[in-house]
Short mmCIF file of C-alpha atoms and ligand atoms in Angstrom, two decimals:
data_model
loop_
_atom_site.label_atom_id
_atom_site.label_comp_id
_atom_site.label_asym_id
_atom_site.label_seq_id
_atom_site.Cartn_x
_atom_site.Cartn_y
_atom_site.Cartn_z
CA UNK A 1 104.70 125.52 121.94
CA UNK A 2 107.97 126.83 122.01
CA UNK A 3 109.78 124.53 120.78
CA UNK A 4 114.18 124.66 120.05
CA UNK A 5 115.11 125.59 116.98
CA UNK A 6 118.51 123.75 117.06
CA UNK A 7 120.23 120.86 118.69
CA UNK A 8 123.32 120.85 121.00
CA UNK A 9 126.49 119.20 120.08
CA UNK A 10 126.72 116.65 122.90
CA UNK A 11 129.67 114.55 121.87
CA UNK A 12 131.36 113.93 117.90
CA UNK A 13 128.18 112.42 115.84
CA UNK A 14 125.85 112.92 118.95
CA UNK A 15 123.47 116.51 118.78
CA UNK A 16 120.73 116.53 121.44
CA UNK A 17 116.61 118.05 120.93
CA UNK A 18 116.13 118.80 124.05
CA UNK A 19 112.87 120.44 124.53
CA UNK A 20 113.22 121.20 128.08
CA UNK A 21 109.92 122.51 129.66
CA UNK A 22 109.86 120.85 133.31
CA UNK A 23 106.72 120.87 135.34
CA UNK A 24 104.37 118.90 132.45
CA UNK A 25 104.35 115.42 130.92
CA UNK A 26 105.70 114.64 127.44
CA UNK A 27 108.72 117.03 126.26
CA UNK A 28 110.94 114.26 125.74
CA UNK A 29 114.61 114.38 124.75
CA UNK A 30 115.99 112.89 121.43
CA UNK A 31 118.95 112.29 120.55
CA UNK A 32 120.41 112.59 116.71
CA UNK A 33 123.38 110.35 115.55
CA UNK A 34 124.86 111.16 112.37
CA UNK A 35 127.88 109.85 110.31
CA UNK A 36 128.84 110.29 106.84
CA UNK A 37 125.48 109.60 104.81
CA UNK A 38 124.23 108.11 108.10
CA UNK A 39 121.61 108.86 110.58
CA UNK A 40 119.88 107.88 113.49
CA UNK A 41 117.45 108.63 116.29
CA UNK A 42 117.18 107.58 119.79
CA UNK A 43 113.43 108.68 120.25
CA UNK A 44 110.72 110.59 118.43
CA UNK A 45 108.86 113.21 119.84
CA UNK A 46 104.91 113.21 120.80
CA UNK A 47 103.26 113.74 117.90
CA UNK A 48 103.47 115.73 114.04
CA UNK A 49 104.25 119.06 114.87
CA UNK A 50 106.59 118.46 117.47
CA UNK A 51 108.87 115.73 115.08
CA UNK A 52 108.96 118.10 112.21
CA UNK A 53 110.10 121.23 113.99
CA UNK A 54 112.62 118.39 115.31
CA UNK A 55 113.64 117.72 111.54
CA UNK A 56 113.44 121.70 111.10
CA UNK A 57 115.85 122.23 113.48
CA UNK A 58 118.34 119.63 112.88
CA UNK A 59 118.79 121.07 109.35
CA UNK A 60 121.69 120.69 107.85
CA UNK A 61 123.05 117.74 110.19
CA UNK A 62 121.00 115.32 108.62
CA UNK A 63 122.90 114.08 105.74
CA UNK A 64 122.31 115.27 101.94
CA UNK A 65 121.05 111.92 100.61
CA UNK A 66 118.60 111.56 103.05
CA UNK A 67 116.91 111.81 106.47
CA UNK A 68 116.94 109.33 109.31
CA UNK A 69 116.41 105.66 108.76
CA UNK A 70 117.19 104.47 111.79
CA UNK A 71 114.83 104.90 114.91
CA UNK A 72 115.86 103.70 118.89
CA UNK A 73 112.87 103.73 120.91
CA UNK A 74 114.14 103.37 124.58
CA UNK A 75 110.45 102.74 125.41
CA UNK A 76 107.04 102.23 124.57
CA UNK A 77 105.19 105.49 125.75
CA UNK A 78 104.40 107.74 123.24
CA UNK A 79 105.87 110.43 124.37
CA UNK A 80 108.91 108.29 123.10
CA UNK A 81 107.49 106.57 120.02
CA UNK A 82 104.39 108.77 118.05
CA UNK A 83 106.98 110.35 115.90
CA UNK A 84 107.76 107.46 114.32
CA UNK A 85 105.09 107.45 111.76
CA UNK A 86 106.72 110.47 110.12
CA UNK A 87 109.80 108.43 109.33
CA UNK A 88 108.48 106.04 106.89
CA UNK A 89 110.47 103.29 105.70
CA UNK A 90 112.83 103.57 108.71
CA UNK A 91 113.67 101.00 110.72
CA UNK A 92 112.36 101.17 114.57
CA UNK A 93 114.52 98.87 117.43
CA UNK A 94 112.85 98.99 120.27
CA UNK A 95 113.26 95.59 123.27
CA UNK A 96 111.11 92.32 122.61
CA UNK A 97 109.48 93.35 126.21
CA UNK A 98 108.98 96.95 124.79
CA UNK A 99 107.27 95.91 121.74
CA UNK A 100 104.89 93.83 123.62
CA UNK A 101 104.17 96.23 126.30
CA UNK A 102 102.54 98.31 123.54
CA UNK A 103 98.91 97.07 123.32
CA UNK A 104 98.93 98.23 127.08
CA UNK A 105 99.98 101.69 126.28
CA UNK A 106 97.11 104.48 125.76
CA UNK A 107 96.39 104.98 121.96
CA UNK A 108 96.71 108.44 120.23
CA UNK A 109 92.85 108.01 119.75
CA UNK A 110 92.59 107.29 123.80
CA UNK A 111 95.13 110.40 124.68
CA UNK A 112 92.84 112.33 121.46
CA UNK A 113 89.74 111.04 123.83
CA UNK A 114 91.21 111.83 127.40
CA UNK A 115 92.23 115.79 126.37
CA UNK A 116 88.82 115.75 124.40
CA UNK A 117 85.80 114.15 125.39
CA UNK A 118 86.30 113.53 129.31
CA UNK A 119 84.53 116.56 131.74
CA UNK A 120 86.37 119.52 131.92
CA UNK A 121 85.83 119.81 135.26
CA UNK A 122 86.57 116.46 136.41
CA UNK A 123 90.16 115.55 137.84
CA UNK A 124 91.33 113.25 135.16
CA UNK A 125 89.72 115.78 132.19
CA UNK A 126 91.07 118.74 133.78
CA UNK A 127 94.42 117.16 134.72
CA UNK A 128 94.76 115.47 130.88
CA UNK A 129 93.98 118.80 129.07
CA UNK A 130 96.67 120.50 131.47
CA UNK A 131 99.37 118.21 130.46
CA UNK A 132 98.75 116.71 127.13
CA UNK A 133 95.95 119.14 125.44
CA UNK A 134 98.58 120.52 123.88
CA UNK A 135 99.67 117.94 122.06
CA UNK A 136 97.66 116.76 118.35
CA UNK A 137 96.89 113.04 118.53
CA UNK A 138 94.71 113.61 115.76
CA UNK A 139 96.20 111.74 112.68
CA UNK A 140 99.12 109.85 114.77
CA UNK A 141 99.31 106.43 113.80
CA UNK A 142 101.38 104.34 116.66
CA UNK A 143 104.21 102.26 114.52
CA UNK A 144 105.45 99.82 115.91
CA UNK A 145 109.35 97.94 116.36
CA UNK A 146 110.20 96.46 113.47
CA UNK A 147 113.42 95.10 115.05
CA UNK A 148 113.21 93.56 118.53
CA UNK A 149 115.95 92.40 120.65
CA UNK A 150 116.76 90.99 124.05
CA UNK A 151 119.75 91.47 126.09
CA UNK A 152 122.09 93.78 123.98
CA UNK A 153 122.25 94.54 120.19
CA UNK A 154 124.63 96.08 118.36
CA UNK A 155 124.27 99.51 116.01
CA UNK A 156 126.75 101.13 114.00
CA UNK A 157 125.92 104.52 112.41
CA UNK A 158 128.45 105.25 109.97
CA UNK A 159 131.15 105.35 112.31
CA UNK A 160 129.64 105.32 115.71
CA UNK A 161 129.17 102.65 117.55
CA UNK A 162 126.33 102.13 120.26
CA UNK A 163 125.09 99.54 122.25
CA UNK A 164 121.83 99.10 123.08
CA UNK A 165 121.72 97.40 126.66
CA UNK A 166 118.06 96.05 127.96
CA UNK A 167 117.42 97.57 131.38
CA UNK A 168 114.02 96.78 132.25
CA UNK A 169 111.89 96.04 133.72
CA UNK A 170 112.18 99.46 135.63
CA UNK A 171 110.50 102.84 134.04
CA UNK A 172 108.57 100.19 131.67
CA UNK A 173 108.39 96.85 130.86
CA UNK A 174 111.27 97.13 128.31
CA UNK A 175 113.81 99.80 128.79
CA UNK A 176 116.73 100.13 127.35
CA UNK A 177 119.65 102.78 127.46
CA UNK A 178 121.85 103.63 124.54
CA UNK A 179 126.12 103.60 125.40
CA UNK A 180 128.14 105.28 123.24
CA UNK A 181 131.19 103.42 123.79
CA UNK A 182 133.78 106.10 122.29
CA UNK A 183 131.86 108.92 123.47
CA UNK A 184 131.34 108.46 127.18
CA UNK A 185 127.56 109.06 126.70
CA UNK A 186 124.29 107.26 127.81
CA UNK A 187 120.84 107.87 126.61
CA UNK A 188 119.16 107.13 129.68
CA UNK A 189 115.55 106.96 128.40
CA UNK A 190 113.21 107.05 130.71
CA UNK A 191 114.91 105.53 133.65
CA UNK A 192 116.06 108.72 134.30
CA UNK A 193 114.19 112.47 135.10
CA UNK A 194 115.58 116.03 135.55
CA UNK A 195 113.58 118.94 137.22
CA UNK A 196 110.77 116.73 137.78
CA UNK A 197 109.80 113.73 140.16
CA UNK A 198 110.12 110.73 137.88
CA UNK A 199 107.18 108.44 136.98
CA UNK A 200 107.87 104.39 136.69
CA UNK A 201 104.90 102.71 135.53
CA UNK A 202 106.61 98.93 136.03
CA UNK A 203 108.88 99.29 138.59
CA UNK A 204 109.28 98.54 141.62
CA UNK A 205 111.73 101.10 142.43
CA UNK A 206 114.88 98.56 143.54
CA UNK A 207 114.44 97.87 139.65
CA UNK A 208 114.97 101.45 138.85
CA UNK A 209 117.99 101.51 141.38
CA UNK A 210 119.62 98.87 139.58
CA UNK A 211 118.99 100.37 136.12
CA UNK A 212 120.88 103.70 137.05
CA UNK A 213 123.10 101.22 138.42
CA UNK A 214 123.72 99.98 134.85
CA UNK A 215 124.26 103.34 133.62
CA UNK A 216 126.90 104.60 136.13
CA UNK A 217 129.00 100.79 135.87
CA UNK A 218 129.19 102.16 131.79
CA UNK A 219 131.31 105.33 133.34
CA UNK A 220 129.45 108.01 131.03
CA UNK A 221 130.29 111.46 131.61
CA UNK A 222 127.27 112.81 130.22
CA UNK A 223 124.08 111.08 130.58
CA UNK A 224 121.10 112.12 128.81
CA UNK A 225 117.65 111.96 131.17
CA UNK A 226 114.16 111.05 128.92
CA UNK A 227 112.97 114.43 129.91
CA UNK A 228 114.89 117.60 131.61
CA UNK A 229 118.72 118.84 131.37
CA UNK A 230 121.85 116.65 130.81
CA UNK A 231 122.94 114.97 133.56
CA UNK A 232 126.39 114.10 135.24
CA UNK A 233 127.31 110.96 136.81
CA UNK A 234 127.12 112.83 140.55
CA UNK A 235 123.31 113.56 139.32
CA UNK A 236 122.81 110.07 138.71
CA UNK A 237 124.69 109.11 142.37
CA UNK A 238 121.68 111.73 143.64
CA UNK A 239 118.53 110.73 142.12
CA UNK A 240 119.55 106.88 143.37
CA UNK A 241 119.70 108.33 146.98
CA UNK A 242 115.84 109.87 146.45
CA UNK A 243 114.70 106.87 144.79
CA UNK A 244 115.94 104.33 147.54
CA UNK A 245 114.79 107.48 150.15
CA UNK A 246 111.44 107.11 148.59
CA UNK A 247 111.49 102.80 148.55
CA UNK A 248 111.83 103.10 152.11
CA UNK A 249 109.37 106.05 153.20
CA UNK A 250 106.69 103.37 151.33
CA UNK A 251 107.53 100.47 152.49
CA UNK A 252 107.70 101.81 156.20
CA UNK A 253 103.69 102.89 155.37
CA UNK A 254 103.25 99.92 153.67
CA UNK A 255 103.91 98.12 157.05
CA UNK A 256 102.43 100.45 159.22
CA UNK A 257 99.16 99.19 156.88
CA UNK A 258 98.45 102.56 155.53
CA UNK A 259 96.75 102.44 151.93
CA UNK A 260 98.87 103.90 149.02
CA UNK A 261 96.50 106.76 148.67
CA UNK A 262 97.21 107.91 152.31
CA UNK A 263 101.43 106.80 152.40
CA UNK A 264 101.56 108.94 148.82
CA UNK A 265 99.59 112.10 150.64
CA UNK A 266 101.67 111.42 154.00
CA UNK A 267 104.72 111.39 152.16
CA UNK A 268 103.85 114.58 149.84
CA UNK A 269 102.93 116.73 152.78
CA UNK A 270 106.24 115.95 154.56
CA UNK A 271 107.74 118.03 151.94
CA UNK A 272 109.80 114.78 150.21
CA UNK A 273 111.86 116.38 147.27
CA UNK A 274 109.20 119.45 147.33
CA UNK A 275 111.95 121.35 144.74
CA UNK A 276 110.93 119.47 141.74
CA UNK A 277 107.86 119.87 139.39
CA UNK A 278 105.07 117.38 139.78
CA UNK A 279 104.77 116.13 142.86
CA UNK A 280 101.74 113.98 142.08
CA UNK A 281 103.73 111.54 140.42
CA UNK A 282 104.17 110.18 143.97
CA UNK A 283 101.01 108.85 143.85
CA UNK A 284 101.58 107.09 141.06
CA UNK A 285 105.46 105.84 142.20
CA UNK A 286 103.68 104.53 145.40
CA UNK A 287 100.46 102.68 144.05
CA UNK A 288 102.81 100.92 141.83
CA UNK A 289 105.00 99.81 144.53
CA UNK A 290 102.41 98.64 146.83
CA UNK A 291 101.40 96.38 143.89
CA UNK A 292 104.83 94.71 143.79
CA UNK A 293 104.36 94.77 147.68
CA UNK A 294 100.69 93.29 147.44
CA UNK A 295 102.46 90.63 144.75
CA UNK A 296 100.32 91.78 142.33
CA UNK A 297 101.62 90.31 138.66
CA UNK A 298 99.13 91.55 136.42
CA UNK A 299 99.64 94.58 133.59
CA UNK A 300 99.59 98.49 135.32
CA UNK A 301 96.94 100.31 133.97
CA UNK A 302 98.53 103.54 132.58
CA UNK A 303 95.02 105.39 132.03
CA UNK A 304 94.01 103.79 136.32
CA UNK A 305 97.33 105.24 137.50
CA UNK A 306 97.25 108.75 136.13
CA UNK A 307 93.81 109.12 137.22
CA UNK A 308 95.03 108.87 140.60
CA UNK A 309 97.45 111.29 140.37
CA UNK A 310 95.27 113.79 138.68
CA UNK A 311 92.92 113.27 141.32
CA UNK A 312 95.87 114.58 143.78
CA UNK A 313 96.58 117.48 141.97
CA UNK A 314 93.33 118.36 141.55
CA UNK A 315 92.71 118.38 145.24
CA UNK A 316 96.19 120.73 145.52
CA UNK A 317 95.65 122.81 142.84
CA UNK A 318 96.19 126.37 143.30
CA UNK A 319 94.19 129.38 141.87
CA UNK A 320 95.06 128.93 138.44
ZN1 ZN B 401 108.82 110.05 128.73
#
């Protein structure tokens, strides 16, 4: 899978796993705090294999006496949360909204049944296996918070201090980003892509807007995306300028009385942002903006959503 077999030094008591790999779903950044005797995570990777060569590699930064017992989940998804299981006894924080939000998120067994048992040559089978048969669900047990907060809460690793600040609803129901006060770092979760268009399952995108907005007020000077290369603030400044380009190329359609199938594939072949890896999260950025648009209050449908996109890609796939 080619995965990295060390972690950059980010700031004093900060390394980062970044496992890079733009242009497919679920490599997702994590964050190590250590301290003294003291250690932390902001995020576990996907599944077994991928949060043990995580362990592998951070080596001999984990502390002597033992390995992490502290867990930050800045989101339910699992692409953020399966590794938890493989850090028993530790304790997982994760948002009150976040920890409810997970009966709505796919299963291992459903992601196990989407790369497994769905046709092959169907959109959504061929499009799952593409982007998450690489990953073993087999086995993965989703754990869930065992601390929940609201608002902000407070966590000291040895001597560093972070604050977990409640974000969402934006990327998810219950984001939160991670400040390093001392350090001029944010963990950025999932309210924040590199290389790739971004995917917000809760939105709407003003939401999003205001949770970068959140991030930049902290004045980090490194902020670290859920998936794809460090960021700087400027980066930050530039993804709010697509996202707020975007909010207006689908409301104008959604005005116009286009359907969010046709505004997503209008806005797509007008080129918007054509530099970055998966374009057909657009379809999935739109339909969940026309729902906020249609004032539609019930739960997304992860599993609905992503079927729409695959459905996209398969249509613009190329030879291979
Ligand atoms: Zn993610």
């Amino acid at each position: 899978m080619n995965l990295p077999d060390g972690l950059a030094p980010v700031a004093e008591g900060l390394h980062l796993w970044a496992p890079a790999h733009t242009g497919t779903w679920g490599f997702a950044n994590c964050l190590l705090i250590t301290s003294g005797e003291e250690a932390a995570l902001v995020d576990t990777p996907y599944d077994r294999v991928m949060t043990e060569a995580l362990v592998a590699a951070a080596g001999c930064l984990l502390p002597a006496a033992g390995g992490v017992r502290t867990i930050v989940n800045t989101h339910g998804n699992g692409d953020h949360t399966f590794g938890n299981g493989c850090f028993p006894g530790a304790e997982i924080i994760a948002t009150k909204a976040g920890a409810e939000h997970l009966c709505h998120e796919p299963s291992p067994q459903q992601m196990h049944f989407l790369t497994h048992q769905t046709p092959a040559d169907q959109p959504l089978g061929w499009y799952a296996r593409r982007h998450f048969g690489r990953y073993r669900y087999e086995g993965v047990e989703a754990i869930p918070p065992t601390i929940t907060f609201s608002g902000r809460y407070e966590l000291t690793v040895g001597d560093v201090r972070a604050e977990l600040i409640e974000v969402g609803p934006a990327h998810s129901a219950g984001d939160l980003v991670v400040h390093f006060p001392g350090r001029a770092v944010v963990c950025a979760g999932d309210v924040l892509f590199a290389g790739d268009h971004p995917v917000h399952w809760n939105g709407p995108l003003t939401n999003v807007v205001a949770a970068c907005e959140a991030i930049l007020a902290l004045q980090p000077e490194v902020v670290v995306p859920g998936h794809g290369a460090v960021m700087t603030p400027r980066d930050v400044q530039c993804h709010v300028t697509y996202l707020r380009e975007l909010e207006a190329l689908i409301h104008d359609r959604y005005a116009a009385g286009r359907s969010a199938g046709e505004a997503a594939a209008d806005i797509l072949a007008g080129g918007f942002y054509d530099q970055l890896g998966l374009p057909e999260r657009v379809v999935i950025l739109t339909a969940v903006e026309y729902r906020h648009l249609d004032g539609d209050t019930g739960e997304p449908d992860l599993v609905a959503l992503a079927a729409r996109a695959a459905d996209w890609a398969y249509r613009n796939r190329g030879d291979d």
